[in-house]
């Protein structure tokens, strides 16, 4: 189960996106958030990766 949150960031001439994904820890079973800042074309790969 993944929660998708995407925010667009613009700095100068670069366009970046901050993506936040909620993942379940296999060790404890608790949910944690994984954040990453990337270009907009890499967002779908980030959410599809386990």
MMTF fields as JSON, N, C-alpha, C and O atoms, coordinates in Angstrom:
{
  "mmtfVersion": "1.0.0",
  "mmtfProducer": "UNKNOWN",
  "numBonds": 199,
  "numAtoms": 200,
  "numGroups": 50,
  "numChains": 1,
  "numModels": 1,
  "chainsPerModel": [1],
  "groupsPerChain": [50],
  "chainIdList": ["A"],
  "bondAtomList": [4, 2, 8, 6, 12, 10, 16, 14, 20, 18, 24, 22, 28, 26, 32, 30, 36, 34, 40, 38, 44, 42, 48, 46, 52, 50, 56, 54, 60, 58, 64, 62, 68, 66, 72, 70, 76, 74, 80, 78, 84, 82, 88, 86, 92, 90, 96, 94, 100, 98, 104, 102, 108, 106, 112, 110, 116, 114, 120, 118, 124, 122, 128, 126, 132, 130, 136, 134, 140, 138, 144, 142, 148, 146, 152, 150, 156, 154, 160, 158, 164, 162, 168, 166, 172, 170, 176, 174, 180, 178, 184, 182, 188, 186, 192, 190, 196, 194],
  "bondOrderList": [1, 1, 1, 1, 1, 1, 1, 1, 1, 1, 1, 1, 1, 1, 1, 1, 1, 1, 1, 1, 1, 1, 1, 1, 1, 1, 1, 1, 1, 1, 1, 1, 1, 1, 1, 1, 1, 1, 1, 1, 1, 1, 1, 1, 1, 1, 1, 1, 1],
  "groupList": [{"groupName": "UNK", "atomNameList": ["N", "CA", "C", "O"], "elementList": ["N", "C", "C", "O"], "formalChargeList": [0, 0, 0, 0], "bondAtomList": [1, 0, 2, 1, 3, 2], "bondOrderList": [1, 1, 2], "singleLetterCode": "X", "chemCompType": "L-PEPTIDE LINKING"}],
  "groupTypeList": [0, 0, 0, 0, 0, 0, 0, 0, 0, 0, 0, 0, 0, 0, 0, 0, 0, 0, 0, 0, 0, 0, 0, 0, 0, 0, 0, 0, 0, 0, 0, 0, 0, 0, 0, 0, 0, 0, 0, 0, 0, 0, 0, 0, 0, 0, 0, 0, 0, 0],
  "groupIdList": [1, 2, 3, 4, 5, 6, 7, 8, 9, 10, 11, 12, 13, 14, 15, 16, 17, 18, 19, 20, 21, 22, 23, 24, 25, 26, 27, 28, 29, 30, 31, 32, 33, 34, 35, 36, 37, 38, 39, 40, 41, 42, 43, 44, 45, 46, 47, 48, 49, 50],
  "secStructList": [7, 7, 7, 3, 3, 3, 3, 3, 3, 3, 3, 6, 6, 3, 3, 3, 3, 3, 3, 3, 3, 3, 3, 3, 7, 6, 6, 6, 7, 7, 3, 3, 3, 3, 3, 3, 3, 3, 7, 4, 4, 4, 2, 2, 2, 2, 2, 2, 7, 7],
  "xCoordList": [0.849, 0.0, 0.899, 1.739, 0.729, 1.58, 0.723, -0.305, 1.148, 0.485, 1.291, 2.508, 0.627, 1.332, 1.124, -0.007, 2.219, 2.172, 3.282, 4.444, 2.928, 3.905, 3.768, 2.662, 4.888, 4.905, 5.946, 7.041, 5.608, 6.551, 7.43, 6.947, 8.704, 9.671, 10.377, 10.77, 10.541, 11.268, 12.395, 12.169, 13.616, 14.787, 15.583, 16.219, 15.55, 16.297, 15.768, 14.577, 16.618, 16.21, 15.856, 15.318, 16.142, 15.828, 14.429, 13.991, 13.738, 12.42, 12.519, 12.884, 12.197, 12.336, 10.993, 10.111, 10.857, 9.648, 10.035, 10.972, 9.306, 9.516, 8.408, 7.229, 8.778, 7.802, 7.937, 9.044, 6.798, 6.759, 5.945, 4.818, 6.525, 5.875, 5.828, 6.802, 4.705, 4.563, 4.811, 4.131, 5.786, 6.125, 6.055, 6.279, 5.737, 5.646, 6.981, 7.529, 7.506, 8.775, 8.599, 7.713, 9.428, 9.29, 9.723, 9.302, 10.557, 11.085, 10.073, 9.832, 9.483, 8.588, 7.12, 6.246, 6.837, 5.456, 4.906, 3.756, 5.706, 5.272, 5.438, 6.275, 4.642, 4.756, 5.738, 5.816, 6.489, 7.418, 7.344, 6.877, 7.801, 7.744, 9.124, 10.125, 9.161, 10.398, 10.235, 9.296, 11.15, 11.08, 12.247, 13.338, 11.991, 13.038, 12.735, 11.575, 13.777, 13.644, 14.282, 15.451, 13.504, 13.963, 13.313, 12.475, 13.709, 13.078, 11.691, 11.469, 10.761, 9.38, 9.227, 8.268, 10.135, 9.977, 10.376, 10.118, 10.991, 11.395, 10.406, 10.632, 9.317, 8.375, 7.685, 7.577, 7.22, 6.515, 7.427, 6.98, 8.706, 9.652, 9.832, 9.954, 9.85, 10.015, 8.841, 9.046, 7.601, 6.428, 6.27, 5.72, 6.727, 6.594, 7.668, 7.488, 8.78, 9.866, 9.46, 8.881, 9.759, 9.42, 10.517, 10.407],
  "yCoordList": [-1.16, 0.0, 1.228, 1.383, 2.096, 3.263, 4.519, 4.567, 5.51, 6.799, 7.697, 7.81, 8.323, 9.156, 10.622, 11.079, 11.348, 12.788, 13.388, 13.004, 14.324, 14.913, 16.424, 16.958, 17.111, 18.566, 19.027, 18.469, 20.041, 20.552, 21.62, 22.484, 21.557, 22.529, 23.139, 22.42, 24.454, 25.108, 25.919, 26.788, 25.629, 26.369, 26.783, 25.949, 28.047, 28.535, 27.932, 28.046, 27.299, 26.699, 25.229, 24.641, 24.607, 23.198, 23.057, 23.859, 22.033, 21.721, 20.396, 19.382, 20.394, 19.207, 18.864, 19.715, 17.628, 17.147, 16.412, 15.614, 16.686, 15.974, 14.945, 15.299, 13.675, 12.592, 11.94, 11.704, 11.654, 11.023, 9.746, 9.76, 8.637, 7.329, 6.702, 6.772, 6.095, 5.412, 3.925, 3.3, 3.359, 1.946, 1.255, 1.866, -0.04, -0.827, -1.502, -2.148, -1.359, -1.962, -3.468, -3.902, -4.276, -5.729, -6.224, -7.293, -5.45, -5.863, -5.663, -6.577, -4.47, -4.154, -4.111, -4.211, -3.964, -3.862, -2.449, -2.215, -1.506, -0.112, 0.571, 0.176, 1.583, 2.347, 3.491, 4.088, 3.791, 4.909, 5.631, 5.069, 6.862, 7.669, 7.76, 7.964, 7.602, 7.716, 8.918, 8.973, 9.887, 11.096, 11.132, 10.64, 11.732, 11.868, 13.07, 13.344, 13.784, 14.896, 14.471, 14.086, 14.542, 14.036, 14.831, 15.699, 14.526, 15.156, 14.539, 13.394, 15.276, 14.789, 13.486, 12.751, 13.177, 11.954, 10.697, 9.593, 10.823, 9.664, 9.316, 8.365, 10.07, 9.884, 8.52, 7.835, 8.118, 6.823, 5.664, 4.693, 5.739, 4.688, 4.604, 3.512, 5.759, 5.8, 5.114, 4.352, 5.379, 4.79, 3.307, 2.554, 2.877, 1.47, 0.585, -0.628, 1.183, 0.409, -0.027, 0.759, -1.271, -1.785, -1.5, -1.859],
  "zCoordList": [0.0, 0.0, 0.0, 0.886, -0.98, -1.084, -1.116, -1.79, -0.397, -0.41, -1.337, -1.193, -2.272, -3.237, -2.902, -2.736, -2.804, -2.618, -3.462, -3.332, -4.324, -5.226, -5.162, -5.247, -5.013, -5.013, -6.022, -6.087, -6.806, -7.809, -7.18, -6.448, -7.465, -6.972, -8.173, -9.092, -8.175, -9.252, -8.65, -7.809, -9.088, -8.626, -9.849, -10.494, -10.163, -11.322, -12.605, -12.892, -13.377, -14.646, -14.504, -15.442, -13.346, -13.14, -12.576, -11.751, -13.028, -12.48, -11.749, -12.344, -10.466, -9.627, -8.987, -8.868, -8.585, -7.926, -6.655, -6.649, -5.576, -4.326, -4.185, -4.162, -4.09, -3.971, -2.603, -2.119, -1.988, -0.665, -0.781, -1.277, -0.317, -0.414, 0.975, 1.725, 1.316, 2.591, 2.358, 1.545, 3.072, 2.915, 4.269, 5.314, 4.224, 5.451, 5.704, 4.812, 6.905, 7.281, 7.451, 8.188, 6.78, 6.932, 8.308, 8.749, 8.979, 10.276, 11.402, 12.191, 11.477, 12.584, 12.189, 13.05, 10.899, 10.454, 10.523, 10.149, 10.995, 11.081, 9.727, 8.916, 9.502, 8.261, 8.448, 9.521, 7.39, 7.418, 6.078, 5.088, 6.053, 4.853, 4.224, 4.911, 2.887, 2.124, 1.208, 0.414, 1.314, 0.51, -0.46, -0.17, -1.63, -2.617, -3.503, -3.811, -3.909, -4.839, -6.151, -6.185, -7.243, -8.538, -9.656, -9.412, -10.89, -12.039, -12.24, -11.847, -12.844, -12.96, -13.746, -13.511, -14.665, -15.448, -14.682, -15.162, -13.516, -12.724, -11.612, -10.864, -11.494, -10.388, -10.461, -9.445, -11.637, -11.745, -11.403, -10.793, -11.784, -11.418, -9.909, -9.355, -9.242, -7.789, -7.094, -6.149, -7.553, -6.91, -7.253, -6.449, -8.401, -8.792, -8.164, -8.063, -7.741, -7.121, -5.722, -4.971, -5.365, -4.031, -3.053, -1.881]
}
